[in-house]
XYZ file of C-alpha atoms in Angstrom:
758
model
C -34.142 -42.426 48.862
C -37.662 -41.570 47.902
C -38.331 -38.325 46.100
C -41.326 -36.035 46.425
C -41.204 -34.531 42.958
C -44.498 -36.166 42.018
C -46.485 -33.806 44.189
C -47.931 -30.665 42.573
C -45.808 -27.567 42.977
C -47.150 -25.019 45.420
C -46.599 -21.596 43.910
C -47.809 -18.085 44.567
C -51.320 -19.047 43.457
C -52.232 -20.395 46.884
C -50.915 -17.552 49.003
C -50.552 -14.444 46.873
C -52.367 -11.149 46.604
C -56.064 -11.136 45.865
C -56.382 -7.835 44.060
C -59.122 -5.460 45.244
C -62.188 -5.459 43.026
C -62.893 -1.840 42.033
C -66.528 -2.680 41.270
C -67.390 -3.729 44.826
C -64.496 -1.961 46.665
C -64.605 -4.379 49.568
C -62.590 -7.323 50.835
C -63.737 -10.518 52.484
C -62.506 -11.218 55.982
C -62.731 -14.383 58.153
C -66.083 -15.396 59.513
C -68.000 -14.102 56.495
C -67.810 -10.489 57.679
C -67.445 -7.914 54.917
C -65.653 -4.641 55.643
C -65.767 -1.742 53.255
C -62.576 0.227 52.740
C -64.498 3.488 52.827
C -66.136 5.549 55.529
C -67.235 2.718 57.826
C -63.782 2.275 59.350
C -60.160 3.376 59.187
C -58.566 3.241 55.778
C -56.109 0.356 55.332
C -52.599 1.418 54.273
C -52.076 -2.055 52.799
C -55.189 -1.639 50.649
C -53.950 1.762 49.460
C -50.588 0.335 48.428
C -52.204 -2.494 46.487
C -54.406 -0.063 44.600
C -51.384 2.135 43.874
C -49.459 -0.822 42.429
C -52.454 -1.840 40.338
C -52.795 1.673 38.895
C -49.061 2.111 38.242
C -47.433 1.067 34.946
C -44.253 0.283 36.883
C -43.670 -2.946 38.741
C -41.906 -1.143 41.612
C -43.528 1.845 43.347
C -42.950 4.183 46.276
C -46.039 4.350 48.502
C -47.709 7.749 48.337
C -47.892 7.686 52.123
C -45.347 5.965 54.373
C -46.843 4.965 57.703
C -45.490 2.594 60.383
C -46.630 -1.009 60.244
C -46.063 -3.679 62.869
C -44.102 -6.860 62.182
C -46.030 -9.900 63.422
C -44.006 -12.738 61.885
C -40.693 -13.406 60.147
C -40.624 -16.871 58.577
C -37.797 -18.571 56.694
C -37.704 -21.132 53.870
C -35.433 -22.411 51.134
C -36.061 -21.064 47.666
C -35.619 -23.451 44.765
C -33.711 -22.731 41.573
C -35.653 -21.085 38.808
C -36.248 -23.246 35.696
C -33.887 -21.054 33.685
C -30.970 -21.641 36.080
C -28.391 -23.959 34.524
C -25.720 -23.788 37.224
C -26.631 -24.936 40.758
C -26.662 -22.092 43.267
C -25.801 -22.158 46.951
C -28.841 -22.350 49.237
C -30.856 -19.145 49.263
C -33.040 -18.766 52.309
C -35.940 -16.368 51.880
C -38.181 -14.665 54.389
C -41.890 -13.949 54.424
C -42.795 -11.046 56.686
C -46.301 -10.629 58.060
C -47.226 -6.998 58.731
C -50.248 -5.251 60.216
C -51.418 -1.690 59.575
C -54.056 -1.791 62.306
C -56.810 -2.715 59.854
C -55.468 -5.700 57.954
C -52.600 -8.143 58.078
C -50.616 -9.051 54.960
C -47.886 -11.606 54.333
C -45.150 -10.100 52.155
C -42.008 -11.388 50.476
C -38.790 -9.785 51.724
C -36.372 -8.951 48.941
C -33.170 -11.027 49.510
C -31.081 -7.846 49.523
C -32.686 -7.099 52.899
C -31.924 -10.498 54.435
C -29.038 -8.991 56.384
C -31.588 -7.075 58.467
C -32.871 -10.419 59.712
C -29.366 -11.827 60.241
C -28.481 -8.814 62.377
C -31.779 -9.026 64.257
C -32.781 -5.536 63.189
C -35.888 -6.739 61.375
C -37.710 -8.836 63.981
C -41.165 -9.431 65.330
C -42.741 -6.787 67.506
C -41.090 -3.756 65.897
C -42.591 -0.972 63.856
C -41.130 -0.322 60.425
C -41.766 1.983 57.518
C -41.864 0.484 54.033
C -40.606 2.995 51.503
C -40.564 0.879 48.335
C -42.655 -2.107 47.244
C -43.070 -4.187 44.130
C -45.213 -6.998 42.881
C -44.224 -10.477 41.848
C -47.072 -11.578 39.599
C -48.457 -15.052 39.230
C -48.401 -15.442 35.473
C -50.658 -18.511 35.592
C -53.607 -16.717 37.161
C -55.101 -13.304 36.401
C -55.150 -10.763 39.204
C -52.857 -12.541 41.636
C -49.399 -11.754 42.864
C -47.143 -11.300 45.857
C -46.431 -8.001 47.583
C -42.645 -7.605 47.863
C -40.842 -5.382 50.368
C -37.897 -3.707 48.634
C -36.831 -1.040 51.120
C -37.597 -0.486 54.792
C -36.578 1.491 57.832
C -36.822 -0.559 61.020
C -37.812 1.170 64.233
C -38.168 0.231 67.873
C -40.391 -2.352 69.509
C -44.027 -1.345 69.515
C -45.703 -0.887 72.897
C -49.190 -1.855 71.774
C -49.651 -4.644 69.260
C -52.987 -6.183 68.370
C -53.279 -9.645 66.884
C -56.994 -9.191 66.207
C -56.593 -7.559 62.820
C -57.705 -9.993 60.086
C -55.713 -11.082 57.078
C -56.734 -9.157 53.996
C -56.161 -12.311 51.955
C -57.886 -15.406 53.292
C -55.262 -17.632 51.661
C -52.777 -16.470 54.284
C -54.895 -18.157 56.959
C -54.760 -21.593 55.379
C -53.387 -24.484 57.430
C -50.719 -25.660 57.160
C -49.008 -22.363 56.474
C -47.220 -22.271 53.139
C -44.404 -20.032 51.904
C -45.303 -17.400 49.351
C -42.736 -18.603 46.815
C -41.326 -21.885 45.571
C -42.598 -25.411 45.916
C -41.891 -26.011 49.595
C -44.877 -26.966 51.699
C -43.567 -25.577 54.950
C -41.390 -23.051 56.732
C -38.117 -23.801 58.481
C -37.192 -22.825 62.007
C -35.931 -19.247 61.988
C -32.381 -19.863 63.266
C -31.468 -23.463 62.388
C -32.586 -26.378 60.236
C -32.704 -29.062 62.940
C -35.802 -27.900 64.815
C -39.280 -28.839 63.588
C -41.341 -25.703 63.023
C -44.920 -25.075 61.999
C -48.161 -26.964 61.906
C -47.037 -29.666 59.451
C -45.336 -31.415 62.398
C -47.992 -33.702 63.865
C -48.028 -34.844 67.477
C -51.216 -36.878 67.683
C -50.031 -40.398 66.799
C -51.317 -42.741 69.490
C -50.664 -46.416 70.302
C -53.234 -48.813 68.914
C -53.821 -52.468 69.673
C -53.038 -54.794 66.794
C -54.332 -58.262 65.937
C -51.183 -60.298 65.294
C -53.007 -63.446 64.192
C -52.586 -62.641 60.492
C -49.258 -60.788 60.748
C -46.071 -62.556 59.721
C -43.039 -61.231 61.598
C -39.374 -61.728 60.769
C -36.461 -61.229 63.164
C -33.717 -58.749 62.361
C -31.016 -61.417 62.290
C -33.030 -63.539 59.843
C -33.720 -60.495 57.680
C -30.001 -59.710 57.601
C -29.260 -63.161 56.150
C -32.070 -63.217 53.564
C -32.938 -59.662 52.493
C -30.891 -59.696 49.282
C -32.983 -62.647 48.022
C -36.381 -61.230 48.968
C -38.756 -58.978 47.111
C -41.282 -58.609 49.926
C -40.382 -58.301 53.570
C -42.447 -59.533 56.538
C -43.244 -57.143 59.366
C -40.716 -56.109 61.998
C -41.589 -55.921 65.696
C -38.968 -53.738 67.395
C -38.322 -51.303 70.238
C -36.806 -47.836 69.699
C -33.476 -47.596 71.529
C -32.193 -44.313 70.068
C -33.673 -41.453 68.063
C -31.499 -38.907 66.240
C -32.148 -35.236 65.714
C -33.568 -34.160 62.382
C -31.408 -33.632 59.331
C -32.593 -31.191 56.684
C -30.975 -31.853 53.320
C -32.870 -29.415 51.136
C -30.988 -27.884 48.205
C -32.053 -25.304 45.625
C -31.753 -27.803 42.761
C -33.630 -30.597 44.560
C -37.399 -30.316 44.292
C -38.104 -32.238 47.475
C -41.235 -31.006 49.201
C -40.142 -32.047 52.706
C -36.439 -33.021 52.530
C -35.942 -34.422 56.028
C -34.214 -37.478 57.394
C -33.926 -39.039 60.834
C -32.385 -42.230 62.219
C -33.937 -44.657 64.662
C -31.910 -47.404 66.274
C -34.333 -50.283 66.848
C -33.873 -53.775 68.231
C -35.579 -57.099 68.791
C -34.242 -60.128 70.608
C -31.845 -60.972 67.758
C -30.088 -57.676 67.075
C -30.194 -53.918 66.610
C -30.296 -52.045 63.282
C -30.599 -48.513 61.910
C -33.937 -47.347 60.539
C -33.983 -44.258 58.285
C -37.182 -42.248 58.035
C -37.369 -40.110 54.911
C -39.101 -36.954 53.718
C -42.835 -36.541 54.395
C -42.884 -39.286 57.014
C -40.758 -37.095 59.278
C -43.366 -34.322 59.769
C -46.026 -36.988 60.218
C -44.216 -39.177 62.736
C -41.081 -37.567 64.195
C -42.632 -35.798 67.175
C -44.760 -38.820 68.090
C -41.914 -41.341 68.204
C -39.844 -41.512 71.381
C -37.254 -43.822 72.820
C -38.785 -46.923 74.392
C -41.829 -47.272 72.126
C -42.572 -50.618 70.456
C -43.252 -50.396 66.712
C -44.720 -52.702 64.111
C -43.150 -51.793 60.745
C -44.710 -52.988 57.486
C -44.019 -52.265 53.826
C -40.525 -50.977 54.399
C -37.510 -51.312 52.138
C -33.981 -52.590 52.856
C -30.701 -51.391 51.453
C -26.998 -51.776 52.061
C -25.874 -49.598 54.938
C -23.886 -46.398 54.435
C -20.278 -47.357 55.145
C -19.170 -44.140 56.877
C -21.964 -43.728 59.406
C -21.063 -44.660 62.967
C -23.915 -46.265 64.867
C -24.369 -45.355 68.535
C -23.068 -47.759 71.154
C -25.717 -50.460 71.832
C -27.566 -50.092 75.124
C -26.975 -53.798 75.748
C -23.553 -55.197 74.757
C -25.142 -58.647 74.420
C -27.325 -57.542 71.507
C -25.845 -58.051 68.058
C -25.058 -54.854 66.134
C -26.282 -55.273 62.549
C -24.278 -52.891 60.347
C -24.630 -54.481 56.893
C -28.146 -53.233 56.124
C -30.510 -50.351 56.841
C -34.285 -50.245 57.034
C -35.872 -47.421 55.000
C -39.268 -45.911 55.752
C -40.892 -43.856 52.989
C -44.244 -42.311 52.256
C -44.094 -44.165 48.940
C -41.987 -46.797 47.127
C -43.480 -48.582 49.071
C -45.676 -46.570 51.457
C -44.601 -47.650 54.921
C -47.124 -48.586 57.576
C -46.114 -47.709 61.153
C -48.082 -48.842 64.193
C -47.231 -47.954 67.794
C -47.978 -50.995 69.952
C -49.302 -50.205 73.465
C -46.919 -51.309 76.204
C -49.703 -53.323 77.832
C -49.901 -55.501 74.688
C -46.165 -56.286 74.686
C -45.667 -59.946 75.583
C -42.680 -61.341 77.524
C -42.162 -64.066 74.916
C -41.282 -61.393 72.358
C -38.111 -60.809 74.393
C -37.783 -57.223 73.259
C -34.752 -55.551 74.874
C -35.184 -53.253 77.828
C -33.629 -49.818 77.907
C -30.322 -49.610 79.733
C -29.428 -46.022 80.539
C -25.905 -45.137 81.580
C -26.649 -42.632 84.324
C -23.404 -41.161 85.625
C -22.817 -39.108 88.758
C -20.634 -36.030 88.754
C -18.189 -37.718 91.107
C -17.790 -40.581 88.613
C -17.219 -38.258 85.674
C -13.672 -37.382 86.775
C -12.538 -40.945 86.046
C -14.326 -41.410 82.714
C -12.233 -41.520 79.512
C -12.651 -39.120 76.608
C -15.487 -39.884 74.144
C -17.247 -42.106 76.675
C -21.066 -41.971 76.397
C -23.216 -41.323 79.458
C -26.578 -40.003 80.663
C -27.010 -37.415 83.427
C -29.820 -36.284 85.709
C -29.919 -33.426 88.181
C -30.944 -29.834 88.769
C -30.122 -27.016 86.406
C -28.028 -24.404 88.211
C -26.851 -22.325 85.247
C -28.426 -21.707 81.841
C -26.455 -19.807 79.210
C -27.842 -17.838 76.314
C -28.503 -19.388 72.927
C -25.583 -19.000 70.530
C -25.009 -19.989 66.927
C -21.968 -21.226 65.056
C -21.617 -21.705 61.330
C -21.554 -25.231 59.973
C -19.510 -24.163 56.959
C -17.958 -20.906 55.901
C -19.823 -18.845 53.297
C -23.049 -20.697 54.057
C -26.177 -19.667 55.914
C -26.475 -22.875 57.938
C -25.872 -22.662 61.676
C -25.773 -24.854 64.758
C -27.733 -23.600 67.764
C -26.309 -24.341 71.198
C -26.057 -23.127 74.780
C -24.030 -23.964 77.887
C -25.729 -25.344 80.987
C -24.613 -26.567 84.424
C -26.321 -29.528 86.120
C -25.818 -30.356 89.814
C -26.526 -33.852 91.136
C -25.364 -33.489 94.749
C -22.464 -35.957 94.502
C -19.751 -33.345 93.938
C -18.989 -29.698 94.557
C -18.636 -29.330 90.803
C -21.588 -29.446 88.398
C -21.814 -31.202 85.059
C -20.865 -28.626 82.422
C -22.780 -29.438 79.240
C -22.490 -27.997 75.755
C -26.109 -28.450 74.736
C -26.760 -28.349 71.002
C -30.277 -28.345 69.645
C -31.719 -31.871 69.753
C -34.754 -31.107 67.549
C -36.735 -30.511 70.751
C -37.321 -26.739 70.666
C -40.170 -27.028 73.152
C -37.541 -28.032 75.748
C -34.397 -26.301 74.443
C -36.161 -22.924 74.552
C -37.843 -23.422 77.927
C -35.132 -24.524 80.335
C -34.407 -22.508 83.447
C -32.448 -22.955 86.708
C -33.870 -25.155 89.476
C -35.678 -27.452 87.039
C -35.103 -31.190 87.009
C -33.203 -32.032 83.857
C -32.274 -35.266 82.099
C -29.926 -35.450 79.127
C -29.055 -38.721 77.420
C -26.284 -39.840 75.081
C -23.711 -37.244 76.102
C -20.047 -37.544 75.111
C -17.153 -36.805 77.452
C -14.695 -34.123 76.301
C -11.516 -33.787 78.340
C -7.919 -32.630 78.221
C -5.847 -33.487 81.279
C -2.716 -31.786 79.943
C -3.896 -28.211 80.407
C -4.251 -26.354 83.702
C -6.911 -26.409 84.920
C -8.020 -29.659 83.336
C -10.653 -29.442 80.634
C -13.722 -31.573 81.342
C -17.235 -31.162 80.008
C -19.990 -33.062 78.212
C -21.402 -32.394 74.765
C -24.455 -33.680 72.970
C -24.344 -36.269 70.208
C -26.616 -36.940 67.249
C -28.779 -39.220 69.425
C -28.989 -37.028 72.521
C -32.374 -36.353 74.061
C -33.455 -33.940 76.800
C -36.311 -34.033 79.298
C -37.339 -31.305 81.709
C -40.967 -31.818 82.734
C -43.307 -34.757 82.859
C -40.661 -37.263 83.936
C -43.359 -39.722 84.977
C -43.770 -42.306 82.228
C -40.484 -41.481 80.508
C -38.420 -44.532 79.511
C -35.577 -43.904 81.945
C -37.973 -44.142 84.928
C -38.404 -47.854 84.201
C -34.674 -48.551 83.984
C -34.099 -51.502 86.309
C -30.402 -50.663 86.597
C -31.215 -47.421 88.423
C -34.115 -48.715 90.517
C -32.056 -49.052 93.698
C -29.692 -46.163 93.034
C -29.965 -43.022 95.186
C -31.656 -40.139 93.431
C -28.825 -37.769 92.653
C -31.237 -35.023 91.643
C -33.015 -35.323 94.985
C -29.685 -35.077 96.777
C -28.832 -31.969 94.811
C -32.174 -30.409 95.602
C -31.826 -31.030 99.354
C -28.293 -29.646 99.390
C -29.214 -26.491 97.494
C -32.230 -25.894 99.727
C -30.079 -26.230 102.834
C -27.506 -23.766 101.491
C -30.089 -21.355 100.205
C -32.487 -21.348 103.131
C -35.287 -19.881 101.012
C -38.123 -21.736 99.375
C -40.828 -20.729 96.977
C -44.421 -21.449 97.874
C -44.417 -24.132 95.187
C -41.354 -25.731 96.812
C -38.995 -24.062 94.362
C -35.871 -22.363 95.785
C -35.420 -18.806 94.555
C -32.444 -16.571 93.935
C -29.982 -19.410 94.465
C -28.618 -20.110 91.027
C -27.694 -18.208 87.914
C -28.444 -17.927 84.276
C -26.988 -15.829 81.543
C -29.585 -13.542 80.103
C -29.778 -11.981 76.731
C -32.434 -9.496 75.816
C -34.753 -10.146 72.914
C -32.325 -8.486 70.535
C -29.720 -11.204 71.132
C -31.138 -13.948 68.998
C -28.152 -13.785 66.653
C -25.450 -14.303 69.224
C -22.908 -15.279 66.598
C -19.388 -15.560 67.918
C -16.060 -15.867 66.164
C -12.656 -16.280 67.702
C -9.599 -14.278 66.719
C -6.142 -15.694 67.262
C -3.592 -12.931 67.741
C -0.673 -14.803 66.278
C 2.631 -13.662 64.835
C 3.138 -12.856 61.161
C -0.430 -11.695 60.680
C -2.153 -8.530 59.587
C -3.921 -6.055 61.866
C -7.532 -6.980 62.571
C -10.466 -4.909 61.443
C -13.251 -5.599 63.925
C -16.324 -6.142 61.738
C -19.263 -3.831 62.169
C -22.792 -5.230 61.946
C -23.789 -5.298 58.335
C -20.356 -6.325 57.131
C -19.418 -9.914 56.546
C -17.819 -11.318 59.671
C -14.369 -12.686 58.965
C -11.841 -14.356 61.219
C -8.465 -12.622 60.887
C -5.244 -12.651 62.874
C -3.662 -9.635 64.521
C -0.143 -9.100 65.695
C 0.938 -10.045 69.197
C 0.714 -7.224 71.663
C 1.113 -6.261 75.281
C -1.471 -5.309 77.941
C -1.333 -1.533 78.672
C -4.435 -0.712 80.793
C -6.366 -2.905 83.194
C -9.458 -1.127 84.528
C -12.153 -2.757 86.656
C -15.818 -1.832 86.290
C -17.575 -3.121 89.402
C -21.295 -3.825 89.655
C -23.227 -1.415 91.851
C -24.791 -4.326 93.710
C -21.552 -6.244 94.137
C -20.977 -7.920 97.494
C -17.891 -6.723 99.358
C -17.753 -9.551 101.877
C -14.570 -11.447 102.645
C -11.510 -11.218 104.826
C -9.899 -7.809 104.519
C -6.400 -7.722 103.117
C -4.140 -5.246 101.404
C -5.064 -4.671 97.770
C -3.893 -2.341 95.071
C -5.981 0.089 93.066
C -8.693 -1.179 90.695
C -6.941 0.569 87.822
C -3.472 0.104 86.373
C -1.883 1.911 83.422
C 1.582 1.149 82.119
C 4.187 3.808 81.502
C 4.475 2.608 77.898
C 0.808 3.338 77.317
C 1.165 6.863 78.675
C 3.917 7.434 76.128
C 2.233 5.900 73.087
C -1.522 6.420 73.423
C -1.593 9.824 71.694
C 0.381 8.673 68.635
C -1.774 5.730 67.565
C -2.935 5.222 63.986
C -6.099 3.525 65.225
C -7.651 2.791 68.607
C -10.543 0.313 68.537
C -13.024 0.626 71.419
C -14.892 -2.627 72.138
C -14.753 -2.927 75.925
C -18.398 -2.079 76.555
C -20.489 -4.885 78.059
C -24.198 -4.614 77.370
C -26.607 -5.261 80.263
C -28.131 -8.248 78.509
C -24.761 -10.009 78.513
C -24.457 -10.019 82.301
C -25.532 -13.222 84.109
C -28.440 -12.600 86.478
C -29.804 -14.241 89.597
C -32.788 -16.458 88.854
C -36.271 -15.663 90.144
C -38.778 -18.457 89.741
C -41.847 -16.232 89.485
C -40.343 -14.505 86.427
C -39.065 -17.661 84.713
C -41.110 -17.124 81.545
C -39.888 -13.584 81.059
C -36.303 -14.577 81.755
C -36.493 -17.539 79.389
C -37.558 -15.189 76.607
C -34.609 -12.910 77.308
C -31.895 -15.504 76.743
C -33.612 -17.400 73.923
C -33.493 -16.767 70.208
C -35.890 -14.283 68.674
C -39.215 -16.030 67.904
C -40.585 -16.298 64.389
C -44.019 -15.053 65.504
C -44.929 -12.297 67.881
C -46.131 -13.460 71.284
C -47.776 -10.755 73.408
C -46.357 -10.413 76.947
C -48.433 -11.332 79.949
C -49.201 -8.215 81.947
C -46.508 -5.606 82.432
C -43.129 -7.335 82.013
C -40.255 -6.409 84.337
C -37.034 -4.812 83.166
C -33.789 -6.712 82.855
C -31.994 -4.336 85.189
C -34.444 -5.268 87.930
C -32.664 -8.613 88.344
C -29.559 -8.812 90.490
C -26.310 -9.507 88.710
C -24.594 -12.808 89.449
C -21.213 -11.376 88.500
C -19.794 -10.100 91.771
C -16.453 -9.151 90.211
C -17.961 -6.864 87.626
C -15.900 -6.760 84.449
C -12.492 -5.458 83.406
C -11.610 -3.218 80.490
C -8.299 -4.280 78.983
C -6.305 -2.281 76.438
C -3.884 -4.283 74.302
C -1.195 -2.422 72.384
C 0.179 -3.811 69.147
C 3.854 -4.664 68.940
C 4.483 -1.784 66.550
C 2.773 0.634 68.968
C 0.456 1.845 66.184
C -2.822 0.071 66.909
C -4.585 -0.636 70.201
C -7.858 -2.328 71.055
C -10.023 -2.064 74.166
C -11.687 -5.368 75.057
C -13.752 -6.666 77.956
C -12.652 -9.363 80.382
C -15.363 -11.092 82.413
C -13.961 -13.513 84.990
C -16.647 -15.481 86.788
C -16.340 -15.663 90.573
C -19.070 -15.956 93.169
C -18.155 -16.747 96.779
C -21.810 -17.453 97.536
C -21.783 -20.543 95.332
C -18.287 -21.596 94.418
C -19.291 -24.583 92.329
C -21.269 -22.635 89.743
C -18.338 -20.311 89.185
C -16.343 -21.137 86.115
C -13.236 -21.672 88.189
C -10.273 -21.171 85.946
C -7.258 -19.027 86.694
C -6.262 -15.611 85.577
C -3.576 -15.365 88.229
C -1.332 -17.810 86.331
C -0.512 -15.574 83.366
C -4.244 -14.808 82.756
C -4.465 -18.083 80.907
C -8.189 -18.678 81.348
C -11.403 -16.728 81.522
C -12.148 -16.968 85.247
C -10.477 -16.334 88.578
C -9.145 -18.706 91.215
C -9.367 -17.487 94.799
C -6.204 -18.019 96.745
C -6.143 -21.173 98.853
C -7.789 -20.865 102.250
C -7.059 -22.964 105.291
C -8.959 -23.709 108.450
C -11.839 -21.349 109.078
C -10.613 -18.612 106.745
C -13.381 -17.225 104.601
C -13.076 -17.049 100.874
C -11.701 -13.699 99.701
C -14.269 -11.184 98.605
C -14.546 -9.815 95.078
C -12.522 -6.652 95.805
C -9.609 -8.724 97.080
C -9.756 -11.025 94.054
C -10.003 -8.009 91.738
C -6.879 -6.614 93.329
C -5.047 -9.854 92.650
C -6.148 -9.702 89.025
C -4.858 -6.153 88.647
C -1.593 -7.198 90.284
C -1.273 -10.085 87.804
C -1.681 -7.583 84.983
C 1.104 -5.367 86.286
C 3.468 -8.329 86.110
C 2.855 -8.427 82.345
C 4.131 -4.883 81.789
C 6.027 -4.748 78.459
C 5.664 -8.514 78.080
C 4.895 -9.752 74.572
C 1.676 -11.731 74.717
C -0.494 -13.766 72.360
C -4.190 -13.533 73.016
C -7.467 -14.941 71.773
C -10.481 -12.658 71.464
C -14.136 -13.559 71.083
C -16.106 -11.262 68.811
C -19.785 -11.586 69.583
C -22.298 -10.041 67.173
C -25.323 -9.439 69.362
C -27.441 -8.127 66.524
C -29.202 -4.773 66.329
C -25.846 -3.042 65.680
C -24.241 -4.348 68.878
C -20.799 -5.944 68.986
C -18.865 -7.122 72.017
C -15.222 -8.212 72.082
C -14.053 -10.355 74.982
C -10.630 -11.423 76.115
C -10.854 -15.197 76.042
C -7.270 -16.194 76.754
C -3.916 -14.473 77.021
C -0.502 -16.017 77.440
C 3.151 -15.269 76.889
C 4.835 -17.279 74.117
C 7.991 -19.077 75.103
C 9.857 -17.821 72.044
C 9.212 -14.292 70.812
C 11.890 -14.222 68.150
């Protein structure tokens, strides 16, 4: 592993405050323009605060005037240990906040005590906030320089008019690449995870170049495997990329690595396949330019014994030897690696480089595939869920980002259900929408045939890749194995167009499929699951601002089942006798006024309701269900409102009250079964009618020409199922979803009756 500690440390000197000069009373702005802070224009609040700090004997001051400023950017980075620290600390992520007062912009350091405002998505781009206390962190190596620190704020609502034309007061804040205000890191991290490349240090301009091989000595991988321990210098490798992993960020407070990144490439020649590890500064330089299928010439690399616990991906060709005794290391130094992308037109047949061999699977074939099998899929997106995050480890600030999607390929009534984790391709992950062609490679099968209904979905692996636009020229389009295979995505498109009967002027069907929206305040959709098991303490549902803990609660019994229907719900379907949309048990009538505590969490926010997709508003809708951006992006024109889009949840939602076994505590939760008779295959068809065991509703079996039951009939069956659980001891699982901005939702995920209640 090559370190980066030899590079000079980047401290506050390059991006701190440039104190106002009282002799000239003016500040330089980009383009050589000089603006006076006096009568020629509006007075800058930022300039006033800086002068107040400079005139104050105290390091921390309260601004003499508190005015609203606009947040233009919230950027995250890892802060290193201070030299005086003797005990390693857990990772501390810090935030730089760029504000504008209408005259100037200023990048400020957010005091770590306010980090929770970012976690809860209260402090975010586009809002107005009032800063009531500031301080200065001085650069003791240079006179007159320091960092403006935000110590106390009040966050307001989103601003209606935001201008990005205001200049930075300090020119250093405009330097490229952007650098954090504190510490020695040369770059910012993505705002919500560590896997996505973020910022302008990530280059994309590496191009293939023809190489003269007459003076280049090349060694095969199999020969290198046999001789590398006896060599000091290694000849060049000529290989093709078969797999590329997502990024791994391994930065720690006590490690002074400037760019602590790592990624794996699985490469092969005619003699075998081996793992290549790219370290540190090479990742920002090369990661986004390298893709599966490219041919590389690698020079000045190093070789080491392979890590014994890493599992290499399954080779694309079982005939190629898997070399697992060594690894190829690429570093910026020790020695500095030389990487050349060879144009495909220069690749010669006599090199016998392996071809790519994708494992494209149809949905009809998936039912027979074993667990953990690896496959690739292609089709049309028919459902896109909101971005969620889950913690990698407890008591840490590191999260996985993921979302659920459905892909239809026309070979089955059921879609592929995919748990899509971030693949270090934010430009795709954040811009997927229904009715787009979608390819996802290296997916793993997850199944459980013992439960009812059977569990079957796909999840991404470390080597997964996604493609959504620009399929022409991608490696899978040259896969000979699929050359004569029917286009499943084309079949899906034809089928959906026939069922929908509507087409967009750009040949895009509209209003036919669904996505789950979240408004821009949902970027922290953190979810925890609560198991209501026996011998546990009552749960305290965490409020935003408190640390979210997973705790058990006692078993209980359902007492109220109340349906909240959508106003635009369809009432089609064969009429049949149903019961009321509300049921209340006699036990609840007796006990509800003597409770010690009654927790109310059955409200469902509008942004949590899946909506029908409209192609012409795809950009707006994509923003609604994505994570909050790190930088403010002005909307195009007058954006629509979320409520303008038709709900895809024809059943509405149910409010369920669960009473504790001791009849002292009750909790109201929401239940959102998914059922849509217009498109049965995109419904998450589980069953509530069999002891409410899953989160969606089965319609009763239909025969002949009978139409599927409408939502009111299905809702009646759900209420009836609840009445059968009167006074029954149940064990349930709840999902607590922290939406950010002081919003919490609690959903009934699963409820069942234990066989033994003793």
